[in-house]
Coordinates of C-alpha atoms in Angstrom, one line a residue:
X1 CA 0.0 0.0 0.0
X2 CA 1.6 3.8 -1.2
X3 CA 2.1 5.8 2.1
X4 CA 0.6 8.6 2.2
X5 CA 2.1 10.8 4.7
X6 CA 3.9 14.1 3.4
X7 CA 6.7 14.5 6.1
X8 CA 8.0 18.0 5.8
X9 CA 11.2 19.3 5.6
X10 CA 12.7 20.9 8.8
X11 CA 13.7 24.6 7.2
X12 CA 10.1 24.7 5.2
X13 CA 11.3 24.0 2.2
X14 CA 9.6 21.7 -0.1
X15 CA 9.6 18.0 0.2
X16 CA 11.4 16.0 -2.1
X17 CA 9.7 13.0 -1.3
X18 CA 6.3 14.5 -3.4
X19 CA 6.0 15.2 -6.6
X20 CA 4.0 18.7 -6.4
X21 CA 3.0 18.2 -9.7
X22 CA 1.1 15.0 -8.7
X23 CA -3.0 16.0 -7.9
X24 CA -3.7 12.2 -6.8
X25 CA -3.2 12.6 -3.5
X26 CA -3.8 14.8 -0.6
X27 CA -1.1 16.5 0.9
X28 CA -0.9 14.9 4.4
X29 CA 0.8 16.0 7.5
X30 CA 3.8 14.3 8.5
X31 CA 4.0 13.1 12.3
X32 CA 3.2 16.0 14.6
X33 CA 1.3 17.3 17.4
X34 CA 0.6 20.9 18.4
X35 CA 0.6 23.1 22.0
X36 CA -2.5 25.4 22.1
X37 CA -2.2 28.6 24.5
X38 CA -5.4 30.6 25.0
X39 CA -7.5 26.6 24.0
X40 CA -10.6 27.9 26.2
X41 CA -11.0 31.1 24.2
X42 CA -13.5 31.6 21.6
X43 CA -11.3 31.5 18.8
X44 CA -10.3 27.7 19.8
X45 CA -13.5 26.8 20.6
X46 CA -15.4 28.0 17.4
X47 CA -12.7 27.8 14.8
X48 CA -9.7 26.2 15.7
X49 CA -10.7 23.3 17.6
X50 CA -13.1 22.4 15.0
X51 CA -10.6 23.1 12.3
X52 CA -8.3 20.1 13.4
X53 CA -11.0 17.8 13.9
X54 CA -12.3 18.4 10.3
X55 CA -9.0 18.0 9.1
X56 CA -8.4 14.5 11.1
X57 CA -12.4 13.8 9.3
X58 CA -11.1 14.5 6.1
X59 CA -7.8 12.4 6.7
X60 CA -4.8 15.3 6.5
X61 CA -3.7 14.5 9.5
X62 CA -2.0 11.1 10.3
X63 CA -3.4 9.0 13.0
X64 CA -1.0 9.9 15.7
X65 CA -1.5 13.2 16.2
X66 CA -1.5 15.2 19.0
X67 CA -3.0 17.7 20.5
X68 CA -1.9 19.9 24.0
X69 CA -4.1 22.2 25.4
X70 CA -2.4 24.5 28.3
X71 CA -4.3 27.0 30.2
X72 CA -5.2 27.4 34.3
X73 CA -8.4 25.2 34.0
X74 CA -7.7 22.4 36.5
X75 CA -8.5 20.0 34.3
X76 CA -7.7 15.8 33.4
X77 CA -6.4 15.0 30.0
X78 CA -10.1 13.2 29.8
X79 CA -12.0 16.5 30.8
X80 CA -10.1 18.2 28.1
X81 CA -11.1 15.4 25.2
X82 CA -14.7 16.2 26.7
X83 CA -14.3 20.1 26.2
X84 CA -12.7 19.7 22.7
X85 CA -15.9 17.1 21.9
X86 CA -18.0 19.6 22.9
X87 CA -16.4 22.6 20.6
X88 CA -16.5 20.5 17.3
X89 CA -19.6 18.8 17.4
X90 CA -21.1 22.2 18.2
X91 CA -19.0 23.9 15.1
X92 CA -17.7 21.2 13.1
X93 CA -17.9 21.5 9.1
X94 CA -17.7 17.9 7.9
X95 CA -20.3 16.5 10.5
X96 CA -19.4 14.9 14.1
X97 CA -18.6 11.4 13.7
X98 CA -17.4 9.3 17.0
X99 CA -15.0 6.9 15.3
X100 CA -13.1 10.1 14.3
X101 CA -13.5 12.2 16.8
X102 CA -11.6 8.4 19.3
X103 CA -9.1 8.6 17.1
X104 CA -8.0 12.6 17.2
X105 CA -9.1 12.1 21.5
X106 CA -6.2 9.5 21.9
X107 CA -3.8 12.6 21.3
X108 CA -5.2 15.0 23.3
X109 CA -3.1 16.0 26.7
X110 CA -3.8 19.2 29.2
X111 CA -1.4 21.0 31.2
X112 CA -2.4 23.1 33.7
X113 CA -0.5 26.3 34.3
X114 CA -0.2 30.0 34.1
X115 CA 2.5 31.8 31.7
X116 CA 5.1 32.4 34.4
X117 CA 4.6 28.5 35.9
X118 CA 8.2 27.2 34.9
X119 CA 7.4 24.1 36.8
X120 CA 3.5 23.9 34.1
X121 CA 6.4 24.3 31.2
X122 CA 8.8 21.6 32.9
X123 CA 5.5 19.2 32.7
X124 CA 4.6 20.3 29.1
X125 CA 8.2 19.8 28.2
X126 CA 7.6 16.1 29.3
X127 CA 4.3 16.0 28.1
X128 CA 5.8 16.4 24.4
X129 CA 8.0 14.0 25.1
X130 CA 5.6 11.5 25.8
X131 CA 3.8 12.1 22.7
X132 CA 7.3 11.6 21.0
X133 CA 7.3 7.9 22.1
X134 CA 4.5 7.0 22.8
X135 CA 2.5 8.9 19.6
X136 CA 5.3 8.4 17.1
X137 CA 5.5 12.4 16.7
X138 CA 9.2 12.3 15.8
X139 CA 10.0 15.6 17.9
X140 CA 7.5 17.7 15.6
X141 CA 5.5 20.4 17.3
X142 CA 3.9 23.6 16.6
X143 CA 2.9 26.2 19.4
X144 CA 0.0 28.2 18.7
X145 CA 0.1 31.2 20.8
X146 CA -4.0 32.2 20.6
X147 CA -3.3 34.8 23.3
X148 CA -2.8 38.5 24.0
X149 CA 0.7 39.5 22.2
X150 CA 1.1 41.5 25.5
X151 CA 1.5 37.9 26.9
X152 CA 4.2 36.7 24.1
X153 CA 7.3 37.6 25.7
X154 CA 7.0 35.9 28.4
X155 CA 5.5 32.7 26.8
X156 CA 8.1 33.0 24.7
X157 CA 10.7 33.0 26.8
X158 CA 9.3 30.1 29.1
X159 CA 9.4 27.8 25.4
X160 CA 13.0 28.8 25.2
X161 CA 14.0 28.0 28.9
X162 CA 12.7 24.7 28.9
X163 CA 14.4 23.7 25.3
X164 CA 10.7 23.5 23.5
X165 CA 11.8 25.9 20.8
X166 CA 14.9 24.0 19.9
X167 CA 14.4 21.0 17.6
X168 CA 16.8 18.1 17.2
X169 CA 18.0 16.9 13.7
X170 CA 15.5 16.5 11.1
X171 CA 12.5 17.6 13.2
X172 CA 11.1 21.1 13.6
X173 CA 9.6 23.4 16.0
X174 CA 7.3 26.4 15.3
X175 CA 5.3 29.0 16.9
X176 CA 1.9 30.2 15.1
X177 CA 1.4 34.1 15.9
X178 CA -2.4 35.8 15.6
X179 CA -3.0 38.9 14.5
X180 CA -3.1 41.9 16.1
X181 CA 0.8 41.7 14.9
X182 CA 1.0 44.8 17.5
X183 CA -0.7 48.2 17.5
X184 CA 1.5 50.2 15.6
X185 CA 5.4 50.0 13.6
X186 CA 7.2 50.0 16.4
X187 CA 5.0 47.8 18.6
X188 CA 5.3 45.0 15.4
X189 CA 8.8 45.6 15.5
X190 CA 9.0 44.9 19.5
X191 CA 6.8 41.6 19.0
X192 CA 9.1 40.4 16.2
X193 CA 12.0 40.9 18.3
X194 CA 10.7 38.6 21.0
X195 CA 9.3 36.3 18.7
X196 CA 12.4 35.8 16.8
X197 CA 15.0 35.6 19.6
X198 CA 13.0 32.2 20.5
X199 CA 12.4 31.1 16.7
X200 CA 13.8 31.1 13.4
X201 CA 12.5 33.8 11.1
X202 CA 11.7 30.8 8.7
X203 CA 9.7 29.0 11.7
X204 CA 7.8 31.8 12.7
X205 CA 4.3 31.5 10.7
X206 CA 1.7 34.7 11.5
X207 CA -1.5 33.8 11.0
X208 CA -4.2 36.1 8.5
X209 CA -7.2 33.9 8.5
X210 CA -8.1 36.0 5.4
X211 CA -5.8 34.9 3.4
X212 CA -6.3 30.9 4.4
X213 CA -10.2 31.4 2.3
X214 CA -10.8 29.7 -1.2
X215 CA -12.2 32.9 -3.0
X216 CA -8.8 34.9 -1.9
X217 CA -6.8 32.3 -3.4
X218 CA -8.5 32.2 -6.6
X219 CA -7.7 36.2 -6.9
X220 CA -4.4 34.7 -8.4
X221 CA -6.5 32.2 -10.4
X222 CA -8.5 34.6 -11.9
X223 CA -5.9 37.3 -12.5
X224 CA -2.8 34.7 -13.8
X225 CA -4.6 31.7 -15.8
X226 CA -7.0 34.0 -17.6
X227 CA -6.1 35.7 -20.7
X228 CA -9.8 37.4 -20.4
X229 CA -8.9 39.8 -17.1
X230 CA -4.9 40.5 -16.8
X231 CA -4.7 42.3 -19.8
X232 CA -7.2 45.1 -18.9
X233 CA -6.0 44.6 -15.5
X234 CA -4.7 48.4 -15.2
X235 CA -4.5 51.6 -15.5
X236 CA -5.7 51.7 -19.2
X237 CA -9.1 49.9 -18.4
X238 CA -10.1 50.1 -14.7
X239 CA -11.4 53.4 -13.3
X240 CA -11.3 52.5 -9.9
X241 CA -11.2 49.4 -7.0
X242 CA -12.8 49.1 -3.8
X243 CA -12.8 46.5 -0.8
X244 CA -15.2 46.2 1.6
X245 CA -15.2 44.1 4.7
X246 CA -19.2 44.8 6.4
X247 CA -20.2 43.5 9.5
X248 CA -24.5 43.7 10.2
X249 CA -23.3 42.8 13.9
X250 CA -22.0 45.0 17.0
X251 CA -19.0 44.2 18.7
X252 CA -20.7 41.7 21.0
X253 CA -18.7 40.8 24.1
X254 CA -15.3 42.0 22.6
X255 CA -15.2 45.5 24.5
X256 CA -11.9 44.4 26.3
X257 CA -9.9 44.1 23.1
X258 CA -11.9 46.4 20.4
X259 CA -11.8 49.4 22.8
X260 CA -8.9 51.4 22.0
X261 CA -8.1 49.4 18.7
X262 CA -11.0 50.1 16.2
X263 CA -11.5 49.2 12.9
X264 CA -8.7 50.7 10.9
X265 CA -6.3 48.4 13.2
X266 CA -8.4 45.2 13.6
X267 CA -9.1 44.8 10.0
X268 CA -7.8 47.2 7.7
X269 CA -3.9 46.9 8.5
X270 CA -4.4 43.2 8.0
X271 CA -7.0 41.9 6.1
X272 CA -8.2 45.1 3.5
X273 CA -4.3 45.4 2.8
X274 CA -3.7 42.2 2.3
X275 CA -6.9 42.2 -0.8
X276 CA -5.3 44.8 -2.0
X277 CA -1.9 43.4 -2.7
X278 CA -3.2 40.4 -4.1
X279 CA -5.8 42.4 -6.3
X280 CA -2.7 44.9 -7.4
X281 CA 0.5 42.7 -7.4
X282 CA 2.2 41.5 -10.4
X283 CA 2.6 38.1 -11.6
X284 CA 5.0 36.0 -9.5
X285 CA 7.7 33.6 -11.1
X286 CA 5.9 31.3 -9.4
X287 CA 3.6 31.0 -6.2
X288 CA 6.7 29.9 -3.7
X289 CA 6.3 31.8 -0.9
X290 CA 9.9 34.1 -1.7
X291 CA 8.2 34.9 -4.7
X292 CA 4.4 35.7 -4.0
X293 CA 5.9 37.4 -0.8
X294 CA 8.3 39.5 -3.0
X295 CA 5.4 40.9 -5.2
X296 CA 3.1 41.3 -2.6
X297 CA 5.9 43.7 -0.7
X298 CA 6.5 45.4 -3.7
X299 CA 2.6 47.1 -4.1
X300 CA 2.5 47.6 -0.3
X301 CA 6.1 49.8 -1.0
X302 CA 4.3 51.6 -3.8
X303 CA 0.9 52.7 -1.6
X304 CA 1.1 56.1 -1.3
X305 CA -1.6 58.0 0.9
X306 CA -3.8 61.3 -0.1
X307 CA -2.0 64.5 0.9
X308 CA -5.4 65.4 2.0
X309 CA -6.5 63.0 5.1
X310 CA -9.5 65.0 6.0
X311 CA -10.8 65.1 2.6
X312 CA -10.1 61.1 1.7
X313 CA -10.3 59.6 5.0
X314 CA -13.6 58.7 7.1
X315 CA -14.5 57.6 10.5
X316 CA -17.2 56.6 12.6
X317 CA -19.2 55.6 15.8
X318 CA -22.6 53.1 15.5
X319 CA -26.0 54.4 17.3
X320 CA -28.7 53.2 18.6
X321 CA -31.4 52.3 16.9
X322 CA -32.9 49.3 14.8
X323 CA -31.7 46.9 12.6
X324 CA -33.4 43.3 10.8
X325 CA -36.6 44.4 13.3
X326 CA -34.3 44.4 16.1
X327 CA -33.5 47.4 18.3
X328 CA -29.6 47.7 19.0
X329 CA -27.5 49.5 21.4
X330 CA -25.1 52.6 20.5
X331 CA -21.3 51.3 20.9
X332 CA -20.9 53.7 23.8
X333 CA -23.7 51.5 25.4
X334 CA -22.4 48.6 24.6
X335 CA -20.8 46.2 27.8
X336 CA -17.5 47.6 28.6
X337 CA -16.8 50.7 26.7
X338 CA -16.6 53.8 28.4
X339 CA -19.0 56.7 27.5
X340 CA -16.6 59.1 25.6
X341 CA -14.8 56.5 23.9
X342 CA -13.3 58.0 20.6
X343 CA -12.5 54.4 19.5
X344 CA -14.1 54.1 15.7
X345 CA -16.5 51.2 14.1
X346 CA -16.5 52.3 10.9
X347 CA -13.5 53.5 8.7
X348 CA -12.6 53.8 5.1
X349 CA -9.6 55.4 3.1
X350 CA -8.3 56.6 -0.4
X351 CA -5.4 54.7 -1.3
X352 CA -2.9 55.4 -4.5
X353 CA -0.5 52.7 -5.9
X354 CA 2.4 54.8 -7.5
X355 CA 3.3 52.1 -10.1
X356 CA 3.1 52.1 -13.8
X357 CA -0.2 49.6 -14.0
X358 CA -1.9 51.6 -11.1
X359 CA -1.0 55.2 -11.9
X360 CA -4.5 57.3 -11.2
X361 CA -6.5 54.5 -10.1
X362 CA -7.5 54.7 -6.8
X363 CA -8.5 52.1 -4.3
X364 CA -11.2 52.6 -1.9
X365 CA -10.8 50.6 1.5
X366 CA -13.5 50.8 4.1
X367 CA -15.0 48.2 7.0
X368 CA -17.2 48.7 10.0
X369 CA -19.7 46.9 12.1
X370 CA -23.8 47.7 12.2
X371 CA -23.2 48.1 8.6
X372 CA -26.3 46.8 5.9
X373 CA -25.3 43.5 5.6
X374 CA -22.6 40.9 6.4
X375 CA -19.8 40.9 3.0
X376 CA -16.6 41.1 2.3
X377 CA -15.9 41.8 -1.6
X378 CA -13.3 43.4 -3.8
X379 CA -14.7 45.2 -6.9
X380 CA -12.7 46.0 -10.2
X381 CA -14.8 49.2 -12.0
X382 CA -13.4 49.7 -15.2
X383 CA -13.7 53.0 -16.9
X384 CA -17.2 53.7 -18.9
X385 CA -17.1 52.7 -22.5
X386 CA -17.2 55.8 -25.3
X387 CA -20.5 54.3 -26.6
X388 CA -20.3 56.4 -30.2
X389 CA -22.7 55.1 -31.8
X390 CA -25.6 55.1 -29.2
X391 CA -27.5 57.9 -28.1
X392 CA -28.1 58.6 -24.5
X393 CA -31.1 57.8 -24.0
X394 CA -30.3 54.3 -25.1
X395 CA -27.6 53.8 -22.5
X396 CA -29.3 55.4 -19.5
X397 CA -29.6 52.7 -17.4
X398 CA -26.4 51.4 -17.7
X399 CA -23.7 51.7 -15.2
X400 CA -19.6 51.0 -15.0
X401 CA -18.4 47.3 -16.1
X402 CA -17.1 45.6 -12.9
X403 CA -15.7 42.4 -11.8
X404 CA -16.4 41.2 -7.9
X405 CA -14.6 38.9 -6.2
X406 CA -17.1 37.9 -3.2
X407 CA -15.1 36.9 -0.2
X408 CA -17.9 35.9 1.8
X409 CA -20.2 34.8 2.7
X410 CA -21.6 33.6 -0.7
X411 CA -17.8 33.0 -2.3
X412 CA -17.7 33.7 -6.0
X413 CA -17.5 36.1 -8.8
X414 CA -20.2 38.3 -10.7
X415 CA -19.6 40.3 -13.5
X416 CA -21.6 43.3 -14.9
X417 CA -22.2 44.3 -18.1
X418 CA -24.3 45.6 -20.5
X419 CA -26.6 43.8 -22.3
X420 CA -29.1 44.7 -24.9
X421 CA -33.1 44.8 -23.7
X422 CA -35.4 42.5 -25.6
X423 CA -37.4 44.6 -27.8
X424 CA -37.4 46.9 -31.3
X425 CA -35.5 49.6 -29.5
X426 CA -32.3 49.8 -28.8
X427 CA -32.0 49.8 -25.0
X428 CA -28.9 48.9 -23.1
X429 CA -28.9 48.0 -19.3
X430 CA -26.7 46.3 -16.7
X431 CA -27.0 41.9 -16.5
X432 CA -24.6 40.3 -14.3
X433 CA -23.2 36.9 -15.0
X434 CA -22.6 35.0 -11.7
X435 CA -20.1 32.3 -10.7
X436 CA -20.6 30.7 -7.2
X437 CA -18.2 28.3 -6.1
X438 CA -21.4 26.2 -4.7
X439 CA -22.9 25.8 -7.6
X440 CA -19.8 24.7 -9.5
X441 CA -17.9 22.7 -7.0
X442 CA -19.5 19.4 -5.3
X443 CA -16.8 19.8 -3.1
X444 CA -17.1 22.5 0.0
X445 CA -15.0 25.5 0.3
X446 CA -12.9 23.9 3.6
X447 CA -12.5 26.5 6.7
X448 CA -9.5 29.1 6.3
X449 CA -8.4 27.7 9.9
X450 CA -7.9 24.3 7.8
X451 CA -5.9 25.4 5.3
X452 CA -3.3 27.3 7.2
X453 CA -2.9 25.0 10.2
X454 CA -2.2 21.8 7.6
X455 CA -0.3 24.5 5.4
X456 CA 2.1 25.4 8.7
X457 CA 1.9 22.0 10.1
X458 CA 3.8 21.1 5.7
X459 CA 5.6 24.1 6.5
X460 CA 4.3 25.5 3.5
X461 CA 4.5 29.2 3.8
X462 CA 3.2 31.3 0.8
X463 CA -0.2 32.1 2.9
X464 CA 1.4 33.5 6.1
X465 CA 2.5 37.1 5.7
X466 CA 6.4 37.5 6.9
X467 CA 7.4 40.5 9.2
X468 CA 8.4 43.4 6.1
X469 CA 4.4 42.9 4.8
X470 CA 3.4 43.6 8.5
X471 CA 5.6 46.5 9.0
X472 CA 4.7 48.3 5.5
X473 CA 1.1 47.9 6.6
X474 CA 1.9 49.4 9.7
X475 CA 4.0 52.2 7.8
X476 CA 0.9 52.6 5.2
X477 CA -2.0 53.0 8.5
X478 CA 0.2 54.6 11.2
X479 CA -0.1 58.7 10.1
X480 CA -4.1 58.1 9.1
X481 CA -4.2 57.0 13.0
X482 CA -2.3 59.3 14.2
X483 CA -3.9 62.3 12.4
X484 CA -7.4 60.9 13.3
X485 CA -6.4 61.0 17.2
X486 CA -5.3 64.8 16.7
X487 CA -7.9 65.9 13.9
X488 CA -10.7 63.4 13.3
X489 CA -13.2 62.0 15.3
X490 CA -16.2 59.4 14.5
X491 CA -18.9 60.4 13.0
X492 CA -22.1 59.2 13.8
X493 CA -24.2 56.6 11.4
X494 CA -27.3 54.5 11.9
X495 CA -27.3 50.5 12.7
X496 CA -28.0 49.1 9.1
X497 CA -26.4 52.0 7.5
X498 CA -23.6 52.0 4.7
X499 CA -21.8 54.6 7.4
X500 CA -21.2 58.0 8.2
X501 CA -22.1 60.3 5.4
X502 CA -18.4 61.6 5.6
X503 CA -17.8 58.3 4.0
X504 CA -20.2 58.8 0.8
X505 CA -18.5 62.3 0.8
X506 CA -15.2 61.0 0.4
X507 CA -16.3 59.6 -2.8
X508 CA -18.3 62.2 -4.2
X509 CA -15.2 64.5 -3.5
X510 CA -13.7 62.3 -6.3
X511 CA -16.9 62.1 -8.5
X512 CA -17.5 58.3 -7.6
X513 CA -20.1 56.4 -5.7
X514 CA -20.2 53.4 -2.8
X515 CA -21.2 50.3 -4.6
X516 CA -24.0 48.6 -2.3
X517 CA -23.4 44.9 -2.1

């Protein structure tokens, strides 16, 4: 019988003993087990936890692997399987099914401890060592560090006292970072620094759960295989982009981290810049991860912002009122925030791209919460055709040609165009042709959270942004931020709302409109 199992090699490289040009089979992770910090939070509960369970449902994981949860619960190893049981059959994609779930529970280990308990790391370190013999997990393990970067350092430095971060030959260790990736330059700069005193550059793997979803993968699809969109693909053709990341929800229990952050840092520095580097970027040599990285660097280099921030930046604050027949709270109301927070749930911006296929085109980059509906898109609005030899009365009702990539939550891509309307006259109006990746694929779109755990557990790196991305996004949002806290502050919109009317403003300034999803 052909063995399956894709071992990876120790520096991330790729593995010789695959042919990547082979579609058969599944990649598969070699043996391996991975230590969860922060495993009773709602990010393990709801997305990780369920993540690795659909992954050992669907087979990417080999049979041994395990699983360490470490927090201050005072729990068994058997009251842990129970609590992980509980998160995936609540969340699960693939369905819960016991003879899976026995196999991933014969893995699973808890340690109790706080992050300065050197004696809770001295038990973890054996813990993993256990695993090692007894689990066949040849000295492979992953730390996912699902917690507060303001606890890092000294998580960090407890991995590196008790020899966790340091692999023997031919195995690996890694650490798995969540965003925030700090709260400004410096602040990234300081969390890189501990980080990377503890782990290789190479073995450090920061996760953007954006980039982990089928729809912003097939960006590249679209744009590279498809002689029908990279030729018009610039300046020439397309009038103008915009991403949009809406949220119909409030911030919910979050108050503790959201206060203080906002939008601009939770989403925009990360995911919205991100979209944009893949929508703009040029075409890689290949899709490595030296070379996808390389190209992506190079637009966030060439981001320029208005010289006008007032004029092409907006900001703003949620009410109270109603929304889907329900009434809602303001966000000063909300648990937890204090009443003259400044903090904004709404933001947008003008970008510029000073390169030779973006010169004039602006992108458009806005996100909030309470918003009309949930969506996250990117649209491509090309530049109005000369229509000679219609009049205008027959091409009234016709708007811009676009192209929009729809992140979520209906994953696809629609295109609009004119079309003639049946009849003697000639009439021209806007059709849309629509590709959903439901209705073309029998197979689901798997979670993000699967995709970039197997992909780090492979060591495959192209989806996980290195450090320089995270400090030019920084460099990019750090003097909106700073000239919003000394000149700026939210403006107030409805719950259901497209947001502040500063925000429509900013594109009218320009002679443009919000598209409504």
């Amino acid at each position: 019988m052909t063995d399956t199992t894709t071992p990876s090699a120790p520096d991330g490289a790729a593995n010789p003993l695959r042919d990547p040009r082979d579609r058969r089979l599944p990649l598969i992770a070699g043996p391996s087990s991975m230590v969860m910090f922060g495993v009773t939070g709602d990010l393990a509960k709801k997305k990780l936890l369920p993540a690795i369970y659909d992954l050992t449902h669907r087979g990417l994981l080999p049979p041994s692997f395990g699983l360490v949860g470490y927090g201050r619960r005072d729990w068994s190893d058997e009251d842990f399987a129970q609590y992980v049981k509980e998160s995936v059959s609540a969340h699960t994609r693939t369905g819960f099914d016991e003879s899976v779930f026995e196999q991933l529970r014969g893995g699973l280990r808890f340690v109790e401890g706080t992050f300065d308990d050197s004696a809770a790391f001295e038990k973890l370190t054996e813990v993993v060592g256990e695993l090692d013999r007894t689990r066949g997990t040849g000295g492979n393990h992953a730390f996912y560090l699902s917690i507060p970067p303001a606890a890092f350092p000294q998580v960090c430095s407890q991995l590196a006292e008790s020899g966790l971060n340091t692999a023997q030959d031919g195995s690996w260790r890694r650490v798995v970072i969540e965003k925030p990736f700090g709260h400004d330059l410096a602040s990234a700069r300081e969390l890189n620094d501990v980080v990377e005193q503890v782990f290789r550059p190479e073995d450090v793997f920061r996760i953007d759960h954006y980039l982990g979803k089928e729809t912003v993968q097939n960006i590249l699809a679209l744009r590279f295989s498809n002689q029908l969109f990279e030729p018009i693909w610039n300046a020439s053709y397309v009038d103008h982009v915009q991403i949009t990341m809406a949220e119909d929800i409030g911030i919910g229990s979050r108050a503790g981290y959201y206060d203080g952050i906002g939008t601009a840092r939770d989403v925009i520095q990360n995911h919205l810049l991100q979209l944009l580097a893949l929508t703009a970027m040029e075409e890689p040599i290949s899709f490595e991860a030296a070379d996808l990285r390389a190209e992506k660097e190079k637009v966030l280099s060439a981001v320029q912002l208005p010289d006008d921030l007032a004029a092409h930046t907006a900001r703003g604050q949620y009410v109270g009122g109603w929304q889907g027949g329900t009434e809602v709270r303001s966000y000063l109301e909300e648990d937890g925030i204090e009443e003259d927070s400044t903090t904004e749930t709404f933001a947008a911006m003008r970008l510029d791209i000073a390169t030779r296929r973006w010169a004039g085109v602006p992108f458009y980059l806005r996100a909030g919460k309470r918003l009309g509906r949930r969506v996250t898109e990117i649209a491509v609005v090309f530049k109005r055709a000369p229509f000679l030899p219609f009049r205008s009365t027959d091409t009234a009702d016709l708007g811009q040609n676009a192209i929009v990539i729809r992140v979520q939550p209906d994953e696809g891509v629609t295109m609009r165009f004119g079309s003639k309307v049946p009849g003697t006259q000639m009439e021209v109006r806007d059709v849309t042709m629509d590709f959903a990746y439901g209705m073309n694929f029998t197979e689901e779109s798997p979670e993000a959270y699967e995709r970039l755990i197997l992909d780090m557990l492979l060591g495959d790196p192209p989806l996980f942004p290195r450090q320089k991305e995270v400090e030019l996004s920084w460099q990019i949002l750090d003097p909106v931020i700073e000239f919003w806290a000394e000149h700026l502050d939210p403006a107030p919109y409805r719950p259901g709302t497209w947001g502040p009317e500063t925000a429509h403003e900013m594109l009218a300034r320009d002679g443009r409109t919000w598209r409504r999803p």
